Amino acid sequence: MSNNTPQLTNGEIFTTMREMEHEQLVFCNDKETGLKAIVAIHNTTLGPALGGTRFWNYQNEDEAIIDVLRLSRGMTYKAAISGLNLGGGKAVIIGDSKALTNREPLFRRYGKFVNGLGGRYITAEDVGTSTGDMEYIGMETESVAGKPEQLGGGGDPSPVTAYGVYLGMRAAAKYANGTDSLSGKRVLVQGVGHVGQHLVKHLVQEGATVMIADISEERTSAVAKEFGVEVVSTASIFDTQMDIYAPCALGATINDETIGKLTCNIIAGAANNQLKEEEKHGRALIERGIVYAPDYLINAGGLINCYVELEGYNRERALQKTEIIYQRALEIFAVAASNNITTQAAANRVAEERIRAVANINARL
Ligand code: NAD
């Protein structure tokens, strides 16, 4: 798996699907509600393909197709590495989510389309969709997670995601420092939104020296006030002395401009696609002696939360299942070191091996 932006090869959908190894791409059109949705099912070897529905104003259809293909493939790897019996899928709805005021008709129609896939795809919330939208979808199909807590859903997955990131960070500390204690470590959390704020709580409880940065002054003052942590300006993040860098805002923050400035020996955060160029920047981190905890492994708590919801939601169980991240991270660091590959490449290898092993069992049954 690579983070490099894929293109539709020669503008051909089937060629691209073959190269990216997708099983199915489903186009849903409804004149009445204006619904234009695309569901991508990447791989169902381990189970039904689970992934959120992103509601986004794409510039054109190619952009939407590429995004849904890329995101669904990422879900296959995330589910596989987290030990879940789920495949990878994702959906996109093309349009302006904020402009849609009457959401019920469109989301119920979309729910009927999802239901028509007979359980091969299970949806959840993503950028531009909410637990309320999942409630509408849930009126039409069982194939939905991320419903509100009062409806038996998992509610906001961010605290579970943050717990997984915290455990991934502890595992990275164990590997890099010989002890997983974060006490006294200077940790910079970039982005104190849903996940970042819960991560700060865990770190403060453990006695780490936490610094926070966010483009939203409202967020930094709220979190600084609650936890008594130091605020760093976003412009000076990479000039700050730190032991651990935790990107919890946006992707591609590890790049040619930032790597040379990093003073930390660990990177562990929630943001997706942290390495601008997976192989190049993964290698550059190795050369600088920085341990990188693979993003899609340590931010898998949200997906684990959805999985537990399918079994009958229980927050304790979601947190307990998230604990796999610690051991899995240690395993990946060891695979990376013994094969002289990046930790991201090692994560991909471990995920692919699990899928292959289960496919072999299925073939023999
Ligand atoms: P969020 O929108 O609640 O928080 C993001 C925060 O980052 C906001 O406070 C925002 O102001 C800040 N921010 C944006 N750009 C910034 C910048 N340039 N510098 C500093 N701060 C900036 O999002 P979230 O749910 O907390 O998710 C954080 C990251 O983790 C995202 O990349 C998301 O894709 C990823 N993630 C989240 C979950 C989850 O359960 N919420 C699961 C997996 C991955």
Coordinates of N, CA, C and O and ligand atoms in Angstrom, one line a residue, residues 78 157-158 161 190-196 213-216 219 234 248-250 270-272 299 302, ligand 1:
K78 N -6.2 -1.5 7.5 CA -6.5 -1.1 8.9 C -7.2 -2.2 9.7 O -6.9 -2.6 10.8
P157 N -16.4 8.0 18.4 CA -15.3 7.0 18.6 C -14.0 7.6 19.1 O -13.0 6.9 19.4
S158 N -14.0 9.0 19.1 CA -12.7 9.7 19.4 C -12.0 9.2 20.7 O -10.7 9.1 20.7
T161 N -10.2 6.1 19.9 CA -9.1 6.3 19.0 C -7.9 6.9 19.8 O -6.8 6.4 19.6
Q190 N -0.2 18.1 18.1 CA -0.6 19.0 17.0 C -2.0 18.8 16.7 O -2.3 17.7 16.1
G191 N -2.9 19.6 17.1 CA -4.4 19.4 16.8 C -5.0 18.9 18.1 O -4.8 17.7 18.4
V192 N -5.8 19.7 18.8 CA -6.5 19.2 20.0 C -8.0 19.3 19.8 O -8.7 20.0 20.5
G193 N -8.4 18.5 18.7 CA -9.8 18.4 18.5 C -10.3 17.2 19.2 O -9.9 16.9 20.3
H194 N -11.2 16.4 18.6 CA -11.9 15.3 19.2 C -10.8 14.3 19.8 O -10.9 13.9 20.9
V195 N -9.9 13.9 19.0 CA -8.9 12.9 19.4 C -7.8 13.5 20.3 O -7.5 13.0 21.4
G196 N -7.3 14.6 19.8 CA -6.2 15.3 20.5 C -6.4 15.6 21.9 O -5.6 15.3 22.8
A213 N -0.6 22.5 20.1 CA -0.7 23.5 19.1 C -2.0 23.3 18.2 O -2.3 22.1 17.9
D214 N -2.7 24.3 17.9 CA -3.9 24.2 17.1 C -4.1 25.5 16.4 O -3.9 26.6 16.9
I215 N -4.7 25.4 15.2 CA -5.0 26.7 14.5 C -6.2 27.4 15.2 O -6.4 28.6 14.9
S216 N -6.9 26.7 15.9 CA -8.1 27.3 16.6 C -7.7 27.7 18.0 O -7.3 26.9 18.9
R219 N -9.8 26.2 20.7 CA -9.4 24.8 21.2 C -8.2 24.9 22.1 O -8.2 24.2 23.1
T234 N 1.4 27.4 16.1 CA 1.5 26.4 15.0 C 2.8 26.7 14.2 O 3.4 25.8 13.7
C248 N -2.0 15.1 15.3 CA -3.5 14.8 15.4 C -4.4 15.8 14.7 O -5.5 16.1 15.2
A249 N -3.8 16.3 13.6 CA -4.7 17.3 12.9 C -4.9 16.9 11.5 O -5.9 16.4 11.1
L250 N -3.8 17.0 10.7 CA -3.9 16.7 9.3 C -2.7 15.9 8.8 O -1.8 15.7 9.5
A270 N -2.6 10.6 15.7 CA -3.9 10.0 15.1 C -4.1 10.3 13.6 O -4.9 9.7 13.0
A271 N -3.4 11.4 13.1 CA -3.7 11.8 11.8 C -3.5 10.7 10.8 O -2.6 9.9 10.9
N272 N -4.3 10.7 9.7 CA -4.1 9.7 8.6 C -3.0 10.2 7.7 O -2.8 11.4 7.5
N299 N -4.2 4.5 15.0 CA -5.5 5.3 15.0 C -6.7 4.4 14.7 O -7.8 4.8 14.4
G302 N -11.0 3.9 16.4 CA -12.4 4.2 15.9 C -13.0 3.1 15.1 O -14.2 2.8 15.3
Ligands
NAD1 P1 -11.0 17.2 14.6 O1 -11.5 18.0 13.4 O2 -12.0 17.1 15.8 O3 -9.7 17.9 15.2 C1 -8.6 18.4 14.4 C2 -8.0 19.6 15.1 O4 -6.9 20.0 14.4 C3 -9.0 20.8 15.1 O5 -9.0 21.3 16.5 C4 -8.3 21.8 14.2 O6 -8.5 23.1 14.5 C5 -6.9 21.4 14.2 N1 -6.1 21.7 13.1 C6 -6.4 21.7 11.8 N2 -5.4 22.1 11.0 C7 -4.4 22.3 11.8 C8 -3.0 22.8 11.7 N3 -2.5 23.0 10.4 N4 -2.2 22.9 12.8 C9 -2.7 22.6 14.0 N5 -4.0 22.2 14.2 C10 -4.8 22.1 13.2 O7 -10.5 15.8 14.1 P2 -10.3 14.5 15.0 O8 -11.5 13.7 15.0 O9 -9.7 14.9 16.3 O10 -9.2 13.8 14.2 C11 -7.9 14.2 14.1 C12 -7.1 13.4 13.1 O11 -7.2 12.0 13.4 C13 -7.7 13.5 11.7 O12 -6.6 13.5 10.8 C14 -8.5 12.3 11.5 O13 -8.6 11.9 10.2 C15 -7.7 11.3 12.3 N6 -8.6 10.2 12.8 C16 -9.6 10.4 13.7 C17 -10.3 9.4 14.2 C18 -11.5 9.6 15.1 O14 -11.9 8.7 15.8 N7 -12.0 10.9 15.3 C19 -10.0 8.1 13.8 C20 -9.0 7.8 13.0 C21 -8.2 8.9 12.5

